[in-house]
Short mmCIF file of C-alpha atoms in Angstrom, two decimals:
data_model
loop_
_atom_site.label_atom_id
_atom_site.label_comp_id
_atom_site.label_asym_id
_atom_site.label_seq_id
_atom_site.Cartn_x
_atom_site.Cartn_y
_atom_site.Cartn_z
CA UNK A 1462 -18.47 61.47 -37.01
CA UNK A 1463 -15.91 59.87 -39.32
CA UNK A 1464 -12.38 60.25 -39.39
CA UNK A 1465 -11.14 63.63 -40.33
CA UNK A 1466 -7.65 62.84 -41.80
CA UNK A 1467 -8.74 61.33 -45.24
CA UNK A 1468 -6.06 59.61 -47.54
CA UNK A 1469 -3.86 62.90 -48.33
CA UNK A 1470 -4.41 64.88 -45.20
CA UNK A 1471 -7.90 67.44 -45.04
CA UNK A 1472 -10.24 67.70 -48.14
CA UNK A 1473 -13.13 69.08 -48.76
CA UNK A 1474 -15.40 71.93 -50.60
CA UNK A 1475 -13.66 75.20 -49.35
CA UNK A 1476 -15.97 77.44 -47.41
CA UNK A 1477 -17.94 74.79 -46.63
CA UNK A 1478 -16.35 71.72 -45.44
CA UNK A 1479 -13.13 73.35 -44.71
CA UNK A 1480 -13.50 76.42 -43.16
CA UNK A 1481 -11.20 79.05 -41.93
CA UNK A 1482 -12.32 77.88 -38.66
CA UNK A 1483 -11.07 74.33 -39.27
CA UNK A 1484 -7.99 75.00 -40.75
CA UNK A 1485 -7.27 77.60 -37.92
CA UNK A 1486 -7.82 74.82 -35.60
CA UNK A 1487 -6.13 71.78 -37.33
CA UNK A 1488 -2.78 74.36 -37.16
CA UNK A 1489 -3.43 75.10 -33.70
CA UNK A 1490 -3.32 71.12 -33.14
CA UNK A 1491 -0.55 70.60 -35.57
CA UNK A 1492 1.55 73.06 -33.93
CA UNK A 1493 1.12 71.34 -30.43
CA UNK A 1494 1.44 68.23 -32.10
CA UNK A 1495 4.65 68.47 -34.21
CA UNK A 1496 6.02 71.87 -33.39
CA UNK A 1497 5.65 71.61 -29.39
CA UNK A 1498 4.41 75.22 -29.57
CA UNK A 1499 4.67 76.79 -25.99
CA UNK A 1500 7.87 75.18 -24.85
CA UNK A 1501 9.25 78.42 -25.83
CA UNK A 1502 6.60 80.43 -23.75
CA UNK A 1503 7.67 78.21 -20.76
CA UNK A 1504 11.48 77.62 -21.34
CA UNK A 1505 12.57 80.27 -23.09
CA UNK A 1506 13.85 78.02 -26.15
CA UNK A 1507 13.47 78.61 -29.81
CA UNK A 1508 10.86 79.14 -31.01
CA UNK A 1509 9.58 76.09 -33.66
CA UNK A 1510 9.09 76.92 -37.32
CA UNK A 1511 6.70 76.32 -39.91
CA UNK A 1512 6.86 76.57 -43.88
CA UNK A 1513 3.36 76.99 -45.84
CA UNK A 1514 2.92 76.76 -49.81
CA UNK A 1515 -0.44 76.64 -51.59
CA UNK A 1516 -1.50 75.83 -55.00
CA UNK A 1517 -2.91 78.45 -56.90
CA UNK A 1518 -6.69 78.00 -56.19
CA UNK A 1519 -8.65 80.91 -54.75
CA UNK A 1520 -9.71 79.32 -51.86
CA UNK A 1521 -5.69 78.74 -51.07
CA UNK A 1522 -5.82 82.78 -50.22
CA UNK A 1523 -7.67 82.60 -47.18
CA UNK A 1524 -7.09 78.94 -46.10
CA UNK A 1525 -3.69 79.89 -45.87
CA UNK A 1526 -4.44 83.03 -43.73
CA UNK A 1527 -5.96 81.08 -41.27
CA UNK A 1528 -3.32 78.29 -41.13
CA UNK A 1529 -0.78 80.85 -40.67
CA UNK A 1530 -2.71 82.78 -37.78
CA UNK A 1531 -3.41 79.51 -36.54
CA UNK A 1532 0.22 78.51 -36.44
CA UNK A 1533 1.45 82.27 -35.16
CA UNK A 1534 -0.73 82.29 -32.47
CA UNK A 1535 0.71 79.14 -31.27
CA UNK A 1536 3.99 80.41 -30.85
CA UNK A 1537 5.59 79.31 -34.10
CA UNK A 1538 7.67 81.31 -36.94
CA UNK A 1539 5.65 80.95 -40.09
CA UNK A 1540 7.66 81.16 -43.69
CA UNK A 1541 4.97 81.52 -46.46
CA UNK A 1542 6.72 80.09 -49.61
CA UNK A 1543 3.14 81.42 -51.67
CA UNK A 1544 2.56 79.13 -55.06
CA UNK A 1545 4.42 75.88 -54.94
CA UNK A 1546 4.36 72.04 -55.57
CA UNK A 1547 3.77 69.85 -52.42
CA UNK A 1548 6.88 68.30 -53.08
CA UNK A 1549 8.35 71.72 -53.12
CA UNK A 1550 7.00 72.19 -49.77
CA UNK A 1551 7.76 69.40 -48.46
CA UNK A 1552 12.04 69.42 -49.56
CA UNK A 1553 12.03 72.88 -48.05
CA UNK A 1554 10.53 71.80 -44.83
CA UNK A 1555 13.94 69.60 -44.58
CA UNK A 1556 16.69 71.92 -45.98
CA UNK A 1557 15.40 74.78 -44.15
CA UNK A 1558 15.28 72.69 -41.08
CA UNK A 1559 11.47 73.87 -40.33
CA UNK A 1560 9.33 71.54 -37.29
CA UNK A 1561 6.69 71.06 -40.13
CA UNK A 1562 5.23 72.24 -43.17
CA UNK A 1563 1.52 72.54 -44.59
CA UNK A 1564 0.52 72.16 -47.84
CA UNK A 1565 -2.90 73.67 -49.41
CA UNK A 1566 -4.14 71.65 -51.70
CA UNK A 1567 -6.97 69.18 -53.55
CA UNK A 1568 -4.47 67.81 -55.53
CA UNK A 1569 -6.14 66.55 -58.84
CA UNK A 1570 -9.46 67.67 -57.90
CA UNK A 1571 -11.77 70.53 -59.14
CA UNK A 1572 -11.26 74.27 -57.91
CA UNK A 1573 -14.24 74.39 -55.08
CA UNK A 1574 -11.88 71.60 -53.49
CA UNK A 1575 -9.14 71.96 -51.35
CA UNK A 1576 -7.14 70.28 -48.73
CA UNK A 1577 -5.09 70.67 -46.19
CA UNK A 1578 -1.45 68.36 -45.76
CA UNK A 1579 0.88 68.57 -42.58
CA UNK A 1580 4.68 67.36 -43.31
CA UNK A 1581 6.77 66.09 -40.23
CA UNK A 1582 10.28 67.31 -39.69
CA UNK A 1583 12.97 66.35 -42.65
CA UNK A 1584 9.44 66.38 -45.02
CA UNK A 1585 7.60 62.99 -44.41
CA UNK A 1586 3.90 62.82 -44.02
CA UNK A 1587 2.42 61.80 -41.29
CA UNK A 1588 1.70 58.57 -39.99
CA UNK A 1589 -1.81 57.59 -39.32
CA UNK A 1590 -1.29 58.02 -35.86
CA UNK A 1591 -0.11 61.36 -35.37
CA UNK A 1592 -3.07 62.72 -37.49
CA UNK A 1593 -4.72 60.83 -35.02
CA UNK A 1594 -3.12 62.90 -32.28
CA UNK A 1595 -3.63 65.93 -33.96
CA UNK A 1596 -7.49 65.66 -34.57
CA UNK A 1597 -7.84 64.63 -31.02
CA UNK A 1598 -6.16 67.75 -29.82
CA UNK A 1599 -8.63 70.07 -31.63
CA UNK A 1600 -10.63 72.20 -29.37
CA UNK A 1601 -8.72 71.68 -26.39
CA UNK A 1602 -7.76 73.87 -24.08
CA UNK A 1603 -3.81 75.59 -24.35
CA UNK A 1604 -2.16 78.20 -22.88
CA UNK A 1605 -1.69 81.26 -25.30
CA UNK A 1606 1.65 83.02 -26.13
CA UNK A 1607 1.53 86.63 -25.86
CA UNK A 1608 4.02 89.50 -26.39
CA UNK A 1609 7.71 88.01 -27.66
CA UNK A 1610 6.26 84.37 -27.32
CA UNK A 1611 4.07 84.67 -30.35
CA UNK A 1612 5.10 83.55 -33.77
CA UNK A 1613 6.85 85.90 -36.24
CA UNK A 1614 5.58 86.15 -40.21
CA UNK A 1615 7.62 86.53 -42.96
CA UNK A 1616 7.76 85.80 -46.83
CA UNK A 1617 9.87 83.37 -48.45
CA UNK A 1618 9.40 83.65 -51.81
CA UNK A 1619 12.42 83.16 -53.02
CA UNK A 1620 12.71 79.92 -51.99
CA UNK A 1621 11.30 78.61 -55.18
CA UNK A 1622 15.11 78.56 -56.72
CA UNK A 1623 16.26 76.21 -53.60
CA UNK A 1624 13.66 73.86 -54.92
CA UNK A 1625 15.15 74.11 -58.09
CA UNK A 1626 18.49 74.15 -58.03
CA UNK A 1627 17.83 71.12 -55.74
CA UNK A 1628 15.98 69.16 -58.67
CA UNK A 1629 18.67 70.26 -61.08
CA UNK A 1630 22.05 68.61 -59.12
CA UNK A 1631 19.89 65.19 -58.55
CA UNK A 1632 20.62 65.12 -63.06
CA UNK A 1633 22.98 63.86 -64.75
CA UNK A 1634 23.63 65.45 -68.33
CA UNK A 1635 21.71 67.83 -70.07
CA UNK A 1636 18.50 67.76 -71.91
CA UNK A 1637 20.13 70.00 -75.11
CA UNK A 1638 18.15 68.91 -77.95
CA UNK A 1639 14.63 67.54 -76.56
CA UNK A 1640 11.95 69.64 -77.48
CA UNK A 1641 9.44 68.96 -74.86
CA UNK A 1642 5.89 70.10 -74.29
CA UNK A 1643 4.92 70.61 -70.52
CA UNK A 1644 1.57 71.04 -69.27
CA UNK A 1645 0.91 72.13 -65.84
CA UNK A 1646 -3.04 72.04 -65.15
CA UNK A 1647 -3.01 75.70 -64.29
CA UNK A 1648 -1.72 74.62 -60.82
CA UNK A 1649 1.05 74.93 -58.82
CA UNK A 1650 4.11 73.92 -60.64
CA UNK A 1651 3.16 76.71 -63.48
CA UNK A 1652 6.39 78.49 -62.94
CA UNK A 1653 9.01 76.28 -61.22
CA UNK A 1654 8.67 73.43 -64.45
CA UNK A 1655 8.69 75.74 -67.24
CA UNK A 1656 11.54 77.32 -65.43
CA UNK A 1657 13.96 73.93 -64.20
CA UNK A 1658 13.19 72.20 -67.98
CA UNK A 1659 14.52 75.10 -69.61
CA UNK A 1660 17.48 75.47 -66.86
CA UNK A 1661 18.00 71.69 -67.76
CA UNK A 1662 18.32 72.45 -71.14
CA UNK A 1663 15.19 71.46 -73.01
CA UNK A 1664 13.60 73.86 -75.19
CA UNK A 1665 9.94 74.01 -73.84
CA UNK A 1666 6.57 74.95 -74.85
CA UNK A 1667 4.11 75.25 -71.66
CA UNK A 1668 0.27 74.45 -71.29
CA UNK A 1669 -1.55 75.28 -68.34
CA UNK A 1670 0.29 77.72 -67.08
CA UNK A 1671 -2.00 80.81 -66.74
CA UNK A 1672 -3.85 80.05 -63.09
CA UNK A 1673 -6.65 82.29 -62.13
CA UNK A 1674 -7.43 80.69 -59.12
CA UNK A 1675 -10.68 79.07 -60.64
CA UNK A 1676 -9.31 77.15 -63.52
CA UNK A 1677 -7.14 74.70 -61.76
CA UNK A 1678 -6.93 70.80 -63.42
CA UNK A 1679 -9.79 72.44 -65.81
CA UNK A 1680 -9.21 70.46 -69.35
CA UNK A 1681 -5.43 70.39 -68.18
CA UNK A 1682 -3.57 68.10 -66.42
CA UNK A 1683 -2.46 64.87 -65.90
CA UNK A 1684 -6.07 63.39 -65.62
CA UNK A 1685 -6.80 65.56 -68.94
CA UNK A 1686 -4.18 64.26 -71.70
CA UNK A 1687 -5.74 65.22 -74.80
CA UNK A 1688 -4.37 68.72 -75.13
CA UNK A 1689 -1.33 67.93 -74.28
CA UNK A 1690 -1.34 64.75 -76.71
CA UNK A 1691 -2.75 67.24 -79.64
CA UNK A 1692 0.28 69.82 -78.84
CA UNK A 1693 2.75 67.43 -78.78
CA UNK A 1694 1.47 66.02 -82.22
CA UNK A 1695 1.05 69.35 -83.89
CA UNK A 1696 4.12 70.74 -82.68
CA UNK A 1697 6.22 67.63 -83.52
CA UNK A 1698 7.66 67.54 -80.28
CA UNK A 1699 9.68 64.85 -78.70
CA UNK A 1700 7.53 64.05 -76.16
CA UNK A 1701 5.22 66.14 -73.51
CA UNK A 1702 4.54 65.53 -69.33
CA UNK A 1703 1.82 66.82 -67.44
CA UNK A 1704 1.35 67.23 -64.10
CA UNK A 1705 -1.46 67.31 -61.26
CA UNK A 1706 -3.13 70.67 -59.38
CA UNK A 1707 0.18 70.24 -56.97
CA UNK A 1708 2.71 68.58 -59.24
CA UNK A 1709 3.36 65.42 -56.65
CA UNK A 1710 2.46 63.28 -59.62
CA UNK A 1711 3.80 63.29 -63.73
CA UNK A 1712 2.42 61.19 -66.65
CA UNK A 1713 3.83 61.54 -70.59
CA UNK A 1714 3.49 61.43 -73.20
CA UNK A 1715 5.12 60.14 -76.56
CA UNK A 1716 5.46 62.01 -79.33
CA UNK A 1717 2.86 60.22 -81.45
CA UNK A 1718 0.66 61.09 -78.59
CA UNK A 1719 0.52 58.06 -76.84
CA UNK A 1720 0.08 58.20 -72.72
CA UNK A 1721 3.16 56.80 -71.10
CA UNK A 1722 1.47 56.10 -67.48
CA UNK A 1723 2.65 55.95 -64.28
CA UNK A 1724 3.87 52.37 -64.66
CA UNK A 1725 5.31 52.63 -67.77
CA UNK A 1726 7.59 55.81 -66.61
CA UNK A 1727 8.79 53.46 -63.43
CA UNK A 1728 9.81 50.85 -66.05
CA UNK A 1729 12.10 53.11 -68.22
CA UNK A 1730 13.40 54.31 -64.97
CA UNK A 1731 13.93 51.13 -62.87
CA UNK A 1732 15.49 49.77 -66.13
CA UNK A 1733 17.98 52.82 -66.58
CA UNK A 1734 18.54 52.60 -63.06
CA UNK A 1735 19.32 49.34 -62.44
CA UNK A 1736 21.48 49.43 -65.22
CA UNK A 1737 23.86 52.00 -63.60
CA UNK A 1738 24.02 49.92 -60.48
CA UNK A 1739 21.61 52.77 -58.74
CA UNK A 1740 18.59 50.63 -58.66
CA UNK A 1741 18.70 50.16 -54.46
CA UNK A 1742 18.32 46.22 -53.85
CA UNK A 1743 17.56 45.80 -57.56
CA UNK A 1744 13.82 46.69 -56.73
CA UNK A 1745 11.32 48.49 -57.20
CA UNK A 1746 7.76 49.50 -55.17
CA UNK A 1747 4.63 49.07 -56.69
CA UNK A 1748 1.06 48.69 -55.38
CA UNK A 1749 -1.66 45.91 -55.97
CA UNK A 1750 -2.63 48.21 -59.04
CA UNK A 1751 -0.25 48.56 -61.29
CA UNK A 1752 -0.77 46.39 -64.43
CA UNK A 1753 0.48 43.20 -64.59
CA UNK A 1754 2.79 43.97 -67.62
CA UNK A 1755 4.76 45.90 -65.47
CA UNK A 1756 6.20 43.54 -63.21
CA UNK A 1757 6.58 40.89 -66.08
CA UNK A 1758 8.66 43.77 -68.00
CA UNK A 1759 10.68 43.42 -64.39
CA UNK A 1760 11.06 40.29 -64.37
CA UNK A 1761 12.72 40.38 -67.83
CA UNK A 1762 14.92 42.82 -66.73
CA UNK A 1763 15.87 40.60 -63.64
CA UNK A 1764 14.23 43.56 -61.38
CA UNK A 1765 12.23 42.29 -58.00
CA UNK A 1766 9.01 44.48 -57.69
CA UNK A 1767 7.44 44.22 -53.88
CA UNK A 1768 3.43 45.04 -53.44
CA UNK A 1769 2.18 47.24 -51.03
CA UNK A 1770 -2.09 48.34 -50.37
CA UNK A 1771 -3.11 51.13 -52.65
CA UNK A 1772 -1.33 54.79 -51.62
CA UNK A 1773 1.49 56.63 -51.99
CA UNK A 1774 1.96 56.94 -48.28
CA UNK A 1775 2.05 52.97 -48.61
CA UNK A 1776 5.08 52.47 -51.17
CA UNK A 1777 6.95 54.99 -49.14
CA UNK A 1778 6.67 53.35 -45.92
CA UNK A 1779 7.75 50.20 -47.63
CA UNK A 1780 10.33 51.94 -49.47
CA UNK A 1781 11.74 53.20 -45.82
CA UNK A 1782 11.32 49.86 -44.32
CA UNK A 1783 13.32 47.91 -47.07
CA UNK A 1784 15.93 50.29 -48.28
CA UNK A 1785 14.84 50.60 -51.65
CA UNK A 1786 15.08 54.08 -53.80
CA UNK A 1787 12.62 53.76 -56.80
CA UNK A 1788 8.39 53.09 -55.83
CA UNK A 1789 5.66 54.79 -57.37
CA UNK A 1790 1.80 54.03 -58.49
CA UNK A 1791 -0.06 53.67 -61.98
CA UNK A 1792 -1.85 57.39 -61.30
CA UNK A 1793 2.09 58.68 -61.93
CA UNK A 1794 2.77 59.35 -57.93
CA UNK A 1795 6.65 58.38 -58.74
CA UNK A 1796 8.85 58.34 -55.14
CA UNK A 1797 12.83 59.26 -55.98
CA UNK A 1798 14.01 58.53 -52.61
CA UNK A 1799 17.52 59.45 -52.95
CA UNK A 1800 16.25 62.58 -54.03
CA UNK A 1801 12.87 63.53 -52.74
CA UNK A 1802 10.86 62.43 -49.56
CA UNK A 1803 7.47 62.28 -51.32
CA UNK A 1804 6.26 61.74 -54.75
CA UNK A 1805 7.34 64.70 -57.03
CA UNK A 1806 6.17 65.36 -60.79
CA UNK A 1807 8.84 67.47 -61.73
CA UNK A 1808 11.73 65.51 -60.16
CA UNK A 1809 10.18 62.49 -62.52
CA UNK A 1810 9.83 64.19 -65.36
CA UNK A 1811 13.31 65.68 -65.45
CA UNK A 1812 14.98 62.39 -64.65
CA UNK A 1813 12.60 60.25 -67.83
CA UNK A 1814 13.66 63.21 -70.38
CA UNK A 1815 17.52 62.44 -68.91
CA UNK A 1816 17.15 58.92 -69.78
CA UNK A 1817 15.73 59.27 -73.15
CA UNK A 1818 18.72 62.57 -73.66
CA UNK A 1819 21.47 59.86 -72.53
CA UNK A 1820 20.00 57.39 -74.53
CA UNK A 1821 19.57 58.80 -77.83
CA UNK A 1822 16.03 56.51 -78.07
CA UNK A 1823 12.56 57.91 -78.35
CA UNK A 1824 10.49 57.65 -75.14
CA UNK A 1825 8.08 55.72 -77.75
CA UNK A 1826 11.29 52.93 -77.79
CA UNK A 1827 12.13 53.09 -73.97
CA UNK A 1828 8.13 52.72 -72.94
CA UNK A 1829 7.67 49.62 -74.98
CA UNK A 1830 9.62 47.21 -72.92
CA UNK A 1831 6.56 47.09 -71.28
CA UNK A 1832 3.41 45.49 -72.81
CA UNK A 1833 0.07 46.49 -70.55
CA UNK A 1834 -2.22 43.92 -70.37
CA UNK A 1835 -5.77 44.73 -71.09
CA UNK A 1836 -7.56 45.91 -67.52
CA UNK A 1837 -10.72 46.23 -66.48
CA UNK A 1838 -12.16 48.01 -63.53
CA UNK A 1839 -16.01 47.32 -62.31
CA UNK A 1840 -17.02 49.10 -59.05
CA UNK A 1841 -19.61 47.29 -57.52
CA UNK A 1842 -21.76 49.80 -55.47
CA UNK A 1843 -24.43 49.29 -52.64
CA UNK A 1844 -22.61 46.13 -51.19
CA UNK A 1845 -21.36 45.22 -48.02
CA UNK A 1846 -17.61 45.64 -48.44
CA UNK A 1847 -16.87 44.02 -45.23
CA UNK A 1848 -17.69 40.53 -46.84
CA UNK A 1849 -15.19 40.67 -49.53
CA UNK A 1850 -14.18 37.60 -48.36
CA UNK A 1851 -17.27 35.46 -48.56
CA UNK A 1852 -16.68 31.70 -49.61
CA UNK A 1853 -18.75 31.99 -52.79
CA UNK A 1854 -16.37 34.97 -54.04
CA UNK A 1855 -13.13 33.24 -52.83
CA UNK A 1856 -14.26 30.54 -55.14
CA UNK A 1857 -15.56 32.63 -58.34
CA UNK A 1858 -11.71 34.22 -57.62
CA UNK A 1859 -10.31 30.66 -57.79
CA UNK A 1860 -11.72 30.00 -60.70
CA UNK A 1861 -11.34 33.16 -62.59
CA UNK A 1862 -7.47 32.49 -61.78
CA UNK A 1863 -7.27 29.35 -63.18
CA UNK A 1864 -8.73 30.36 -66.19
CA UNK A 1865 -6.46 33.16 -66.23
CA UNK A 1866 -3.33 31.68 -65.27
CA UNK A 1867 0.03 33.57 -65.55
CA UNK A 1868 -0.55 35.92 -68.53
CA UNK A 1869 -3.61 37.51 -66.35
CA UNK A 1870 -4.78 38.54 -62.69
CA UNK A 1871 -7.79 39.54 -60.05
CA UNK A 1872 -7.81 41.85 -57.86
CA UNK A 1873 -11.11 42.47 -55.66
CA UNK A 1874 -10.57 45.35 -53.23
CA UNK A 1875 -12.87 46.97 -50.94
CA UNK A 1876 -13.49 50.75 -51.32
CA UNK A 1877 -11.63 52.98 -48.28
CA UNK A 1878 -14.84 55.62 -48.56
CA UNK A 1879 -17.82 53.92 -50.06
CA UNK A 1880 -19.96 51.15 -49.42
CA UNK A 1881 -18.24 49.48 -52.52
CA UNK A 1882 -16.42 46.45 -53.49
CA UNK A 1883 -13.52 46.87 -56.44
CA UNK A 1884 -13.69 44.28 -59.15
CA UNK A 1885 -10.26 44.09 -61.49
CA UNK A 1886 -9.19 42.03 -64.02
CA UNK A 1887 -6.58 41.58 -66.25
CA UNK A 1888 -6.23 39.08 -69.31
CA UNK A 1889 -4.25 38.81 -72.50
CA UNK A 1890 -7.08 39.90 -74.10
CA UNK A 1891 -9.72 43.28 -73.25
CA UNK A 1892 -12.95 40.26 -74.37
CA UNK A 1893 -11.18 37.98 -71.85
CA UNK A 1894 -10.63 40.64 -68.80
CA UNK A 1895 -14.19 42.11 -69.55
CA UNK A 1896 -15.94 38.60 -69.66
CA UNK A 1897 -14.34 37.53 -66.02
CA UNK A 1898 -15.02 40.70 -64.49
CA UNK A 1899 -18.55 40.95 -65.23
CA UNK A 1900 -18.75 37.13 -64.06
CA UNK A 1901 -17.12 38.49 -60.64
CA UNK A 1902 -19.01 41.38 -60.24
CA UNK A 1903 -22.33 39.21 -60.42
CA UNK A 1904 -20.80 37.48 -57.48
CA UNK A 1905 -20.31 40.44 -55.90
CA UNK A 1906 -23.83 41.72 -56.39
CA UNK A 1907 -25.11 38.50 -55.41
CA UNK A 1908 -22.86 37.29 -51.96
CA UNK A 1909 -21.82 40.91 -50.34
CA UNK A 1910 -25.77 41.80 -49.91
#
């Protein structure tokens, strides 16, 4: 059996790969793990507490019964904070001082998927060794609370406005004049965003804001653009952002409808910031990903961009270890960390439509500082990713970067979850890029056999 802990906590088809059953379990674990459930039981201490938010999917309904019987029976107070963003989740789990906090939710993914996240104490996920602990400690044996021991229940609703007022003091200025279109995949930040855009000021027209529990990241969304790029358009709107199924990531768009991605918000933000004197070590976080134009925009700007592995879990832990404030991926996971401990759609998006408000420019004008260089992606399937280092790839590499040289880049990255090998390439030109990646990928085919 594989790991459990994927990427982004416990995913899978609901009702099928995550059962109640699980999900009791993995909160019966988590509780012993993070919340040292049954100290109270033997000491008489306070009892730990745990916060739990969902997204809006159907499946969240009974997931989350079971987490929170799961937790309750271990001795631990449960808030439910109902339909919120991760992020949202996870800033509670801090400034209510909770042990942990779960999060329901596939993210980006399709309705019959769903997932389960644990948060730490003060809102970090976890390291890959204390989901270790906790999926060792399923199953085992534990000594159940009874009577006063056992954990309390109560709604928290209302916590929704902490979340926002939070958001709203991290600002500066107002967003009076921006007309903005926000789309919100049907998913969980379908009334907080609507709601802290118009507190900020803007005057906002929402997509994707009418969850049924089935129709979540369904033709809305941040990996579904085009309705939001034909509202925008048609409404002559400023500009429009759309978020994921749990709002931890934001992309944008212009208001000619162009897609302002994940790197291109970091720019105008690393720029803005670093021009206030707020950027921390004049630097930014960025994986192996993000598009070469991006850190030669930085390097124009006199802004030092560090590398970390693919993840958002990745740029934070770098972020930590250096002291730096801004990091964030291509997909539009942005990390504030001055203001957030996790990526967070809606803190992003208000602080890009406070730059463009401050500036008086068009997010059109801010985004085109950086050029993208043409990119192409070829996954190379039914390989042996373990010899992604073979001599006759290091040497097809080699070459490819000397053709290349500074206006272009490889990367060739084996798949975390599939017997696959990665092949990307950038050039100064899409024939270029496209030409040396299909010349690597026959490599590939050929070598990691």
């Amino acid at each position: 059996m594989g790991r459990l802990f994927g990427t982004d906590g416990v995913r899978g088809v609901a009702g099928r790969d995550l059962t109640a059953e699980l999900a009791m379990d993995l909160s019966v674990a988590a509780a012993h793990v993070l919340g040292d459930a049954g100290a109270f039981a033997a000491t008489g201490h306070k009892r730990p507490v745990a916060v739990v938010g969902r997204d809006p999917r159907a499946s969240g309904e009974f997931l989350e019964a079971a987490v929170v019987a799961g937790l309750a029976s271990s001795g631990v107070d449960v808030l439910r904070l109902g339909v919120l963003p991760t992020p949202a989740v996870a800033h509670l789990t801090a400034a209510l001082g909770a042990d942990l906090g779960v999060m329901l939710s596939a993210s980006h993914n399709a309705a019959p998927d769903n997932g389960i996240k644990f948060l730490a104490r003060g809102g970090f996920k976890l390291s890959d060794a204390v989901e270790d602990e906790i999926e060792r400690r399923l199953g085992e044996e534990w000594n159940r609370p009874v009577g006063s021991a056992v954990g309390r229940v109560r709604d928290a609703y209302g916590e929704a406005d902490r979340y926002i007022s939070h958001l709203l003091t991290t600002m500066e200025g107002s967003l009076d004049g921006l007309n903005v279109v926000v789309d919100c995949a049907h998913g969980a930040a379908h009334m907080v965003a609507p709601e802290a855009l118009v507190r900020a000021g803007a005057r906002v027209e929402a997509i994707g804001a009418r969850p049924d529990g089935l129709n979540i990241n369904n033709g809305y969304g941040s990996t579904h653009l085009d309705k939001l790029q034909q509202v925008v358009v048609s409404r002559g709107a400023d500009l429009g952002v759309a978020y994921d199924g749990d709002a931890d990531r934001c992309l944008a768009v212009d208001h000619t409808g162009a897609i302002v991605d994940g790197d291109r918000i970091m720019a105008v933000l690393a720029r803005a910031m670093h021009t206030e004197g707020k950027l921390a070590g004049g630097t930014v976080v960025a994986t192996v990903m993000s598009n070469l134009g991006f850190k030669l925009a930085m390097r124009e700007a006199g802004i030092n961009v560090v590398e970390t592995a693919v993840g958002d879990r990745y740029v934070l832990e770098r972020m930590k270890s250096g002291g730096f404030n801004l990091g964030g991926e291509q997909s539009g996971h942005v990390i504030m960390l001055d203001h957030a401990t996790t990526g967070d759609g809606l803190l992003t998006s208000l602080h890009l439509l406070s730059v463009v408000a401050r500036s008086g420019r068009s997010l059109r004008e801010l985004a085109s500082a950086m050029t993208a260089l043409p990119q192409i992606l070829i996954n190379v399937k039914d390989v042996d990713k373990g010899k992604a280092s073979v001599p006759e790839l290091a040497a097809a590499v080699a070459e490819a970067e000397a053709e290349l040289g500074e206006t272009g880049r490889v990367l060739i990255r084996p798949s975390g979850t599939e017997p696959m090998i990665r092949v990307m390439v950038e050039a100064s030109s899409e024939d270029q890029a496209s030409q040396v990646a299909g010349r690597l990928a026959d490599v590939v085919r050929t070598s990691c056999v």
